Amino acid sequence: MKTRNGKATSYATAAFLAVSLAAGTASSADLVISNWDGYMAKDIAETFKAATGLEIEVVNHATNEEVMGKLMAGQGKGYDVVFVSSPFAEILNHQGMLAPIDKAAVPNLANLYPEAAALAYDPGNAFSVPYTWGTTGLCYRSDVVKTAPDSWMNLLQPSDDIKGKTTMLATDRWLMAAGLLAKGYSVNETDPAKIDEAKNLLIEAKKTLLAYDDTTFYSKLVSGEASLVHAWDGWCNYGITENKDIKFVVPKEGSDLWVDTIVVMKNSEKQAEAMKFINFILDAKNHAWAAENILYKVPNKAAMESLDPKLIEQYPNMGMSPAELTKYELLRDLGDAQKDYSRAVSEIKAAN
């Protein structure tokens, strides 16, 4: 199962680890692929080899920050294909570390929804290919809350019956997004005064929280420890699997569009083989695996149309259309403003 927890590993620590690992990561495989644990089929190596004759080695990373530290420390050497969220793909591209996507070698790009080939951070899929996409919102126990939530303020200033029974995502971008959206600002806001406004709202909200939680929030809903949580749509589905009274809603103020991408490192000596891997993933059957098993929407029209309709009935957010998703704001590389976000989150976490 993928995690988005970006706070656990600092760049400095990750860079140190990367240098340590770099010396020992020589691989005899045709491709070295870094991905989140459980984010591809377990038999991917076998099925890819059967289809292409190529062997792959899969290396797991826990967070975007962890793999970014490794890539930056080694200039991408030692890796051929990497899965990262879109703002991090943007950073890698700005650093000149990504190979262009060879469109002729990836004919299955035709399976993508038109919206997935026109995302603002990489229109035309010049340097990245989207793997999964979704949004963030409120996941709640409909049999417990007195009123169904429809606003970020239901989370940030909860009613008395759910105080102490709410959780928020800890990762910088998503924590700040909740505060910024509640204030009517962009999820990519760079005005320091507006960032401070969101920070102050989130500091007050902290007094009502059960916890910051990026990994077990849906379990807390299932057990009844929490009544309302801040959640990625796909992860809310894990709770729905265990309790049909768990629901997901995007607040009326809006939300973000997150995209996890596949990129090829410029320093890879196996770029042609890497393009074969991307083409293999974009095959409808192979890409449908992600939707069927990790319950995230995939931006592959052919794959989504192949799903059993019962999956959409059980997990209504799986039926969100590309047009609905893309009306939300893409998370973008913040540039220098990332420091303001990191400072604000540090102050929130340190506040009493």
Short mmCIF file of C-alpha atoms in Angstrom, two decimals:
data_model
loop_
_atom_site.label_atom_id
_atom_site.label_comp_id
_atom_site.label_asym_id
_atom_site.label_seq_id
_atom_site.Cartn_x
_atom_site.Cartn_y
_atom_site.Cartn_z
CA MET A 1 0.00 0.00 0.00
CA LYS A 2 1.28 3.39 -0.94
CA THR A 3 2.01 6.03 1.66
CA ARG A 4 2.17 9.74 1.07
CA ASN A 5 3.70 10.56 4.39
CA GLY A 6 6.28 13.14 3.47
CA LYS A 7 7.46 14.13 6.88
CA ALA A 8 9.34 11.10 8.02
CA THR A 9 12.56 11.49 6.10
CA SER A 10 14.41 14.76 5.74
CA TYR A 11 16.29 15.57 2.56
CA ALA A 12 19.54 15.58 4.49
CA THR A 13 18.93 12.15 5.97
CA ALA A 14 17.72 10.77 2.68
CA ALA A 15 20.71 12.16 0.86
CA PHE A 16 23.05 10.51 3.35
CA LEU A 17 21.24 7.22 2.91
CA ALA A 18 21.36 7.60 -0.83
CA VAL A 19 25.12 8.03 -0.88
CA SER A 20 25.42 4.97 1.33
CA LEU A 21 23.10 2.96 -0.86
CA ALA A 22 24.47 4.13 -4.17
CA ALA A 23 27.68 2.17 -3.80
CA GLY A 24 25.79 -1.06 -3.28
CA THR A 25 22.91 -0.83 -5.67
CA ALA A 26 24.49 -2.23 -8.82
CA SER A 27 21.87 -4.45 -10.39
CA SER A 28 22.03 -7.17 -13.00
CA ALA A 29 18.42 -6.51 -13.98
CA ASP A 30 17.55 -4.75 -17.21
CA LEU A 31 15.64 -2.06 -15.32
CA VAL A 32 15.66 -0.74 -11.77
CA ILE A 33 12.29 0.69 -10.79
CA SER A 34 11.52 2.62 -7.62
CA ASN A 35 7.91 2.66 -6.45
CA TRP A 36 5.82 2.69 -3.31
CA ASP A 37 5.35 -0.73 -1.74
CA GLY A 38 2.25 -2.48 -3.05
CA TYR A 39 1.64 0.09 -5.80
CA MET A 40 2.12 -2.47 -8.59
CA ALA A 41 1.09 -6.10 -8.99
CA LYS A 42 3.27 -8.48 -7.00
CA ASP A 43 3.96 -10.55 -10.12
CA ILE A 44 4.91 -7.52 -12.24
CA ALA A 45 8.47 -8.83 -12.76
CA GLU A 46 7.21 -12.15 -14.07
CA THR A 47 4.50 -10.72 -16.33
CA PHE A 48 6.78 -8.03 -17.72
CA LYS A 49 9.50 -10.56 -18.47
CA ALA A 50 6.98 -12.85 -20.16
CA ALA A 51 5.83 -9.96 -22.33
CA THR A 52 9.19 -8.42 -23.18
CA GLY A 53 11.98 -10.74 -22.08
CA LEU A 54 13.30 -8.00 -19.81
CA GLU A 55 14.06 -8.42 -16.13
CA ILE A 56 13.22 -5.73 -13.60
CA GLU A 57 14.29 -5.05 -10.05
CA VAL A 58 11.78 -3.15 -7.94
CA VAL A 59 13.06 -0.96 -5.12
CA ASN A 60 10.50 0.41 -2.69
CA HIS A 61 10.45 3.93 -1.34
CA ALA A 62 8.22 5.04 1.51
CA THR A 63 7.83 8.69 0.57
CA ASN A 64 8.38 11.15 -2.25
CA GLU A 65 10.96 12.87 -0.09
CA GLU A 66 12.89 9.65 0.45
CA VAL A 67 13.31 8.85 -3.22
CA MET A 68 13.95 12.50 -4.08
CA GLY A 69 16.83 12.52 -1.63
CA LYS A 70 18.31 9.48 -3.30
CA LEU A 71 17.83 10.84 -6.80
CA MET A 72 19.29 14.24 -5.97
CA ALA A 73 22.30 12.71 -4.21
CA GLY A 74 23.12 10.43 -7.13
CA GLN A 75 21.79 12.54 -10.01
CA GLY A 76 19.37 9.73 -10.68
CA LYS A 77 22.09 7.15 -11.32
CA GLY A 78 21.13 3.61 -10.34
CA TYR A 79 17.47 4.08 -11.22
CA ASP A 80 15.74 3.83 -14.59
CA VAL A 81 12.04 4.32 -13.81
CA VAL A 82 10.65 6.15 -10.77
CA PHE A 83 7.12 6.70 -9.47
CA VAL A 84 6.68 10.13 -7.85
CA SER A 85 3.84 12.56 -7.28
CA SER A 86 3.47 15.30 -9.88
CA PRO A 87 5.05 18.23 -7.97
CA PHE A 88 8.16 16.12 -7.52
CA ALA A 89 8.20 15.17 -11.20
CA GLU A 90 8.14 18.90 -11.91
CA ILE A 91 11.12 19.46 -9.65
CA LEU A 92 13.08 16.65 -11.31
CA ASN A 93 12.27 18.10 -14.71
CA HIS A 94 13.34 21.58 -13.63
CA GLN A 95 16.61 20.03 -12.49
CA GLY A 96 17.12 18.52 -15.95
CA MET A 97 17.09 14.99 -14.56
CA LEU A 98 14.31 13.44 -16.65
CA ALA A 99 14.39 11.82 -20.06
CA PRO A 100 11.70 12.82 -22.55
CA ILE A 101 8.90 10.33 -23.05
CA ASP A 102 9.41 8.66 -26.43
CA LYS A 103 5.86 8.76 -27.77
CA ALA A 104 6.61 6.39 -30.63
CA ALA A 105 7.79 3.77 -28.15
CA VAL A 106 4.73 4.14 -25.92
CA PRO A 107 1.71 3.62 -28.21
CA ASN A 108 -0.48 2.81 -25.21
CA LEU A 109 -0.41 6.52 -24.35
CA ALA A 110 -3.50 6.48 -26.57
CA ASN A 111 -5.33 4.75 -23.71
CA LEU A 112 -5.10 7.85 -21.50
CA TYR A 113 -8.07 10.14 -21.10
CA PRO A 114 -7.52 13.37 -23.08
CA GLU A 115 -7.54 15.23 -19.75
CA ALA A 116 -4.61 13.13 -18.56
CA ALA A 117 -2.55 14.22 -21.55
CA ALA A 118 -3.25 17.88 -20.90
CA LEU A 119 -2.33 18.33 -17.23
CA ALA A 120 -0.84 21.75 -16.64
CA TYR A 121 2.43 20.58 -15.09
CA ASP A 122 3.23 18.49 -18.19
CA PRO A 123 0.91 19.07 -21.16
CA GLY A 124 1.46 16.40 -23.78
CA ASN A 125 3.22 14.07 -21.32
CA ALA A 126 6.62 15.39 -22.34
CA PHE A 127 8.46 14.09 -19.28
CA SER A 128 5.96 12.08 -17.23
CA VAL A 129 3.06 9.67 -17.54
CA PRO A 130 0.22 9.74 -14.99
CA TYR A 131 -0.31 6.45 -13.14
CA THR A 132 -3.08 7.25 -10.66
CA TRP A 133 -5.04 10.36 -9.81
CA GLY A 134 -7.64 11.51 -7.34
CA THR A 135 -8.58 14.13 -4.85
CA THR A 136 -8.66 14.78 -1.12
CA GLY A 137 -11.65 15.32 1.10
CA LEU A 138 -13.60 14.21 4.14
CA CYS A 139 -14.15 10.58 5.04
CA TYR A 140 -16.71 10.02 7.76
CA ARG A 141 -19.04 7.63 9.57
CA SER A 142 -22.48 8.49 8.29
CA ASP A 143 -24.06 6.48 11.10
CA VAL A 144 -22.26 8.49 13.79
CA VAL A 145 -22.07 12.15 12.75
CA LYS A 146 -25.21 14.18 13.41
CA THR A 147 -24.87 16.15 10.19
CA ALA A 148 -23.10 15.02 7.03
CA PRO A 149 -20.03 17.24 6.52
CA ASP A 150 -19.79 19.41 3.44
CA SER A 151 -17.14 21.97 4.36
CA TRP A 152 -13.51 22.03 5.43
CA MET A 153 -14.77 23.99 8.44
CA ASN A 154 -16.63 20.85 9.61
CA LEU A 155 -13.17 19.40 10.09
CA LEU A 156 -11.33 22.50 11.30
CA GLN A 157 -14.03 23.74 13.68
CA PRO A 158 -15.89 20.52 14.48
CA SER A 159 -19.22 20.35 16.27
CA ASP A 160 -19.12 19.30 19.91
CA ASP A 161 -20.16 15.71 19.17
CA ILE A 162 -17.06 14.99 17.10
CA LYS A 163 -14.42 17.08 18.89
CA GLY A 164 -11.50 14.81 19.69
CA LYS A 165 -12.69 12.35 17.04
CA THR A 166 -11.19 13.94 13.94
CA THR A 167 -7.82 13.42 12.25
CA MET A 168 -5.87 15.38 9.65
CA LEU A 169 -3.21 14.40 7.13
CA ALA A 170 0.26 15.30 8.38
CA THR A 171 2.00 15.78 5.04
CA ASP A 172 2.85 19.44 4.41
CA ARG A 173 0.95 20.01 1.17
CA TRP A 174 -2.28 18.35 2.21
CA LEU A 175 -2.32 19.75 5.73
CA MET A 176 -1.82 23.27 4.42
CA ALA A 177 -4.33 22.70 1.61
CA ALA A 178 -7.14 22.14 4.10
CA GLY A 179 -6.43 25.47 5.79
CA LEU A 180 -5.90 27.35 2.55
CA LEU A 181 -9.07 26.02 0.94
CA ALA A 182 -11.10 26.81 4.06
CA LYS A 183 -9.88 30.39 3.75
CA GLY A 184 -10.78 30.49 0.05
CA TYR A 185 -7.18 30.40 -1.15
CA SER A 186 -5.29 28.31 -3.68
CA VAL A 187 -3.69 25.00 -2.70
CA ASN A 188 -0.57 26.50 -4.30
CA GLU A 189 -0.81 29.83 -2.48
CA THR A 190 2.53 31.62 -2.21
CA ASP A 191 1.51 34.85 -0.43
CA PRO A 192 3.20 34.63 3.01
CA ALA A 193 0.34 36.52 4.69
CA LYS A 194 -2.25 34.05 3.39
CA ILE A 195 -0.06 31.11 4.34
CA ASP A 196 0.09 32.56 7.85
CA GLU A 197 -3.71 32.88 7.95
CA ALA A 198 -4.07 29.21 7.08
CA LYS A 199 -1.42 28.31 9.62
CA ASN A 200 -3.25 30.11 12.41
CA LEU A 201 -6.51 28.37 11.52
CA LEU A 202 -4.75 25.02 11.57
CA ILE A 203 -3.16 25.75 14.95
CA GLU A 204 -6.64 26.36 16.40
CA ALA A 205 -7.93 23.20 14.70
CA LYS A 206 -5.15 21.16 16.29
CA LYS A 207 -6.81 21.65 19.70
CA THR A 208 -9.80 19.61 18.53
CA LEU A 209 -7.92 16.77 16.80
CA LEU A 210 -7.53 13.19 17.84
CA ALA A 211 -4.33 12.95 15.78
CA TYR A 212 -2.42 13.76 12.64
CA ASP A 213 -2.58 10.53 10.71
CA ASP A 214 -1.47 9.65 7.17
CA THR A 215 -1.72 5.90 7.39
CA THR A 216 -4.34 4.51 9.79
CA PHE A 217 -7.10 7.11 9.67
CA TYR A 218 -9.52 4.77 7.93
CA SER A 219 -8.91 2.13 10.59
CA LYS A 220 -9.80 4.70 13.24
CA LEU A 221 -13.10 5.26 11.45
CA VAL A 222 -13.80 1.55 11.28
CA SER A 223 -13.10 1.07 14.98
CA GLY A 224 -15.13 4.15 15.96
CA GLU A 225 -12.12 5.90 17.46
CA ALA A 226 -12.65 8.66 14.87
CA SER A 227 -15.85 9.98 13.30
CA LEU A 228 -14.49 12.31 10.61
CA VAL A 229 -11.07 12.26 8.97
CA HIS A 230 -9.10 14.14 6.34
CA ALA A 231 -8.45 11.57 3.62
CA TRP A 232 -7.30 10.78 0.13
CA ASP A 233 -10.24 9.35 -1.79
CA GLY A 234 -8.55 6.01 -2.45
CA TRP A 235 -7.68 5.51 1.18
CA CYS A 236 -11.22 6.29 2.29
CA ASN A 237 -12.15 3.30 0.14
CA TYR A 238 -10.15 1.03 2.44
CA GLY A 239 -12.49 2.07 5.26
CA ILE A 240 -15.55 1.60 3.05
CA THR A 241 -14.37 -1.96 2.41
CA GLU A 242 -14.82 -2.69 6.09
CA ASN A 243 -17.82 -0.52 6.91
CA LYS A 244 -20.47 0.52 4.39
CA ASP A 245 -21.49 3.47 6.58
CA ILE A 246 -18.21 5.20 5.77
CA LYS A 247 -18.66 7.89 3.13
CA PHE A 248 -16.39 10.29 1.20
CA VAL A 249 -17.21 13.86 0.24
CA VAL A 250 -15.28 16.67 -1.41
CA PRO A 251 -15.95 19.89 0.58
CA LYS A 252 -17.88 22.65 -1.10
CA GLU A 253 -14.84 24.94 -1.04
CA GLY A 254 -13.09 22.51 -3.38
CA SER A 255 -9.99 20.39 -3.15
CA ASP A 256 -6.82 19.40 -4.94
CA LEU A 257 -6.14 17.12 -7.88
CA TRP A 258 -3.22 14.89 -7.01
CA VAL A 259 -1.44 12.81 -9.66
CA ASP A 260 1.15 10.08 -9.19
CA THR A 261 3.40 9.79 -12.20
CA ILE A 262 5.96 7.54 -13.86
CA VAL A 263 9.22 9.18 -14.98
CA VAL A 264 12.44 7.96 -16.63
CA MET A 265 15.78 9.21 -15.40
CA LYS A 266 17.94 11.06 -17.91
CA ASN A 267 21.03 9.23 -16.65
CA SER A 268 19.41 5.85 -17.29
CA GLU A 269 21.29 3.78 -19.85
CA LYS A 270 18.12 1.77 -20.46
CA GLN A 271 15.73 4.43 -21.68
CA ALA A 272 14.39 2.30 -24.53
CA GLU A 273 13.64 -0.51 -22.09
CA ALA A 274 12.07 2.02 -19.70
CA MET A 275 9.67 3.11 -22.43
CA LYS A 276 8.67 -0.54 -22.91
CA PHE A 277 7.88 -0.73 -19.22
CA ILE A 278 5.69 2.38 -19.36
CA ASN A 279 3.91 1.00 -22.40
CA PHE A 280 3.34 -2.26 -20.52
CA ILE A 281 1.83 -0.43 -17.54
CA LEU A 282 -0.48 1.54 -19.82
CA ASP A 283 -1.94 -1.62 -21.31
CA ALA A 284 -5.57 -1.55 -20.16
CA LYS A 285 -5.41 -4.89 -18.35
CA ASN A 286 -2.21 -4.03 -16.50
CA HIS A 287 -3.32 -0.52 -15.55
CA ALA A 288 -6.72 -1.77 -14.39
CA TRP A 289 -4.87 -3.75 -11.73
CA ALA A 290 -4.22 -0.53 -9.82
CA ALA A 291 -7.88 0.47 -9.78
CA GLU A 292 -9.04 -3.01 -8.83
CA ASN A 293 -6.46 -3.62 -6.12
CA ILE A 294 -5.45 -0.31 -4.58
CA LEU A 295 -8.82 1.32 -5.26
CA TYR A 296 -7.34 4.45 -6.81
CA LYS A 297 -8.69 5.84 -10.05
CA VAL A 298 -6.33 5.47 -13.01
CA PRO A 299 -6.21 7.99 -15.88
CA ASN A 300 -6.56 5.21 -18.43
CA LYS A 301 -9.89 5.29 -20.26
CA ALA A 302 -9.63 1.74 -21.54
CA ALA A 303 -8.70 0.44 -18.08
CA MET A 304 -11.48 2.28 -16.27
CA GLU A 305 -14.06 1.14 -18.78
CA SER A 306 -13.00 -2.46 -18.21
CA LEU A 307 -13.82 -2.36 -14.48
CA ASP A 308 -16.69 -4.32 -13.00
CA PRO A 309 -19.54 -1.80 -12.44
CA LYS A 310 -19.98 -3.26 -8.97
CA LEU A 311 -16.66 -1.67 -8.01
CA ILE A 312 -18.09 1.78 -8.72
CA GLU A 313 -21.27 0.94 -6.83
CA GLN A 314 -19.28 -0.06 -3.75
CA TYR A 315 -16.83 2.84 -3.99
CA PRO A 316 -18.70 5.82 -5.46
CA ASN A 317 -15.61 8.04 -5.62
CA MET A 318 -14.16 5.57 -8.14
CA GLY A 319 -16.82 6.80 -10.53
CA MET A 320 -15.61 10.40 -10.46
CA SER A 321 -15.08 11.41 -14.09
CA PRO A 322 -11.93 13.06 -15.46
CA ALA A 323 -13.96 16.24 -16.00
CA GLU A 324 -14.98 16.24 -12.33
CA LEU A 325 -11.44 15.55 -11.16
CA THR A 326 -9.74 18.14 -13.31
CA LYS A 327 -11.93 20.96 -12.06
CA TYR A 328 -9.87 20.77 -8.88
CA GLU A 329 -6.54 22.51 -8.59
CA LEU A 330 -3.39 20.58 -9.42
CA LEU A 331 -0.73 20.53 -6.76
CA ARG A 332 2.27 22.29 -8.30
CA ASP A 333 5.93 22.77 -7.51
CA LEU A 334 5.95 25.73 -5.09
CA GLY A 335 9.53 26.79 -5.75
CA ASP A 336 10.90 28.96 -2.97
CA ALA A 337 7.49 29.09 -1.24
CA GLN A 338 7.96 25.48 -0.16
CA LYS A 339 10.12 26.86 2.65
CA ASP A 340 7.16 28.91 3.90
CA TYR A 341 4.98 25.81 3.90
CA SER A 342 7.59 23.80 5.79
CA ARG A 343 7.99 26.60 8.35
CA ALA A 344 4.23 26.90 8.82
CA VAL A 345 3.79 23.16 9.29
CA SER A 346 6.64 23.07 11.79
CA GLU A 347 4.95 25.81 13.81
CA ILE A 348 1.60 24.00 13.65
CA LYS A 349 3.13 20.75 14.87
CA ALA A 350 4.98 22.52 17.67
CA ALA A 351 1.95 24.49 18.87
CA ASN A 352 0.11 23.46 22.04
#
